[in-house]
Coordinates of C-alpha atoms in Angstrom, one line a residue:
M9 CA -0.1 0.0 0.1
V10 CA 1.1 3.3 -1.0
K11 CA 1.7 5.9 1.8
V12 CA 2.1 9.8 2.1
E13 CA 5.7 10.3 3.2
K14 CA 5.6 14.2 3.0
Q15 CA 3.2 16.8 2.4
L16 CA 3.6 20.3 1.3
K17 CA 1.3 23.2 1.2
A18 CA 0.7 25.4 -2.2
G19 CA -1.8 27.8 -2.0
D20 CA -5.6 26.0 -2.0
Y21 CA -3.4 22.8 -2.5
I22 CA -1.6 20.1 -0.6
V23 CA 1.1 18.2 -2.5
L24 CA 1.5 14.7 -1.4
L25 CA 4.8 12.9 -1.7
F26 CA 4.5 9.2 -1.6
D27 CA 6.6 6.4 -0.1
S28 CA 6.8 4.5 -3.4
P29 CA 6.0 4.9 -7.1
I30 CA 2.1 5.8 -8.0
P31 CA 0.5 2.8 -9.6
H32 CA 0.5 2.6 -13.6
K33 CA -3.3 1.8 -13.7
K34 CA -6.1 4.4 -14.5
F35 CA -7.4 6.2 -11.5
S36 CA -9.7 9.1 -10.9
K37 CA -9.7 9.9 -7.2
L38 CA -7.7 9.3 -4.1
R39 CA -9.2 7.7 -0.8
I40 CA -7.4 8.8 2.4
D41 CA -9.1 8.0 5.7
G42 CA -12.4 7.1 4.0
E43 CA -12.4 10.5 2.2
E44 CA -12.4 10.9 -1.4
Y45 CA -10.2 13.7 -3.1
K46 CA -9.7 14.5 -6.9
H47 CA -6.3 15.1 -7.9
D48 CA -4.0 17.2 -10.1
I49 CA -0.6 16.1 -11.5
V50 CA 2.4 17.8 -10.3
Y51 CA 4.6 17.6 -13.3
D52 CA 7.9 18.7 -11.5
M53 CA 7.9 16.0 -8.7
R54 CA 8.2 12.4 -8.9
D55 CA 5.7 10.4 -7.3
A56 CA 3.7 13.2 -5.8
L57 CA -0.2 14.6 -6.5
G58 CA -1.8 17.6 -5.6
I59 CA -5.3 17.8 -3.6
R60 CA -7.4 20.5 -2.5
A61 CA -7.5 20.0 1.1
T62 CA -6.5 20.7 4.6
G63 CA -5.0 18.5 7.3
N64 CA -2.3 16.3 7.8
F65 CA -1.8 13.4 5.7
E66 CA 1.7 12.2 6.7
G67 CA 1.9 8.7 7.3
K68 CA -1.6 7.6 6.0
E69 CA -2.4 5.1 3.5
V70 CA -3.6 5.9 0.0
E71 CA -6.2 4.0 -2.1
F72 CA -6.3 5.0 -5.9
I73 CA -9.7 4.5 -7.2
T74 CA -11.1 4.2 -10.6

């Protein structure tokens, strides 16, 4: 399972940096602690996605939803 290793604040977004590669399957949302989030690609960072949210996601497991 992929976990959030670190997070960075960027305006209205939180950039999530993962502890392992993002799966190569098609997905449209992320689920963290039972909440679903739409994501945006972070082009300049490897194994990272941005979500519009507030809170602390470090150490939490991420599910990639189709």
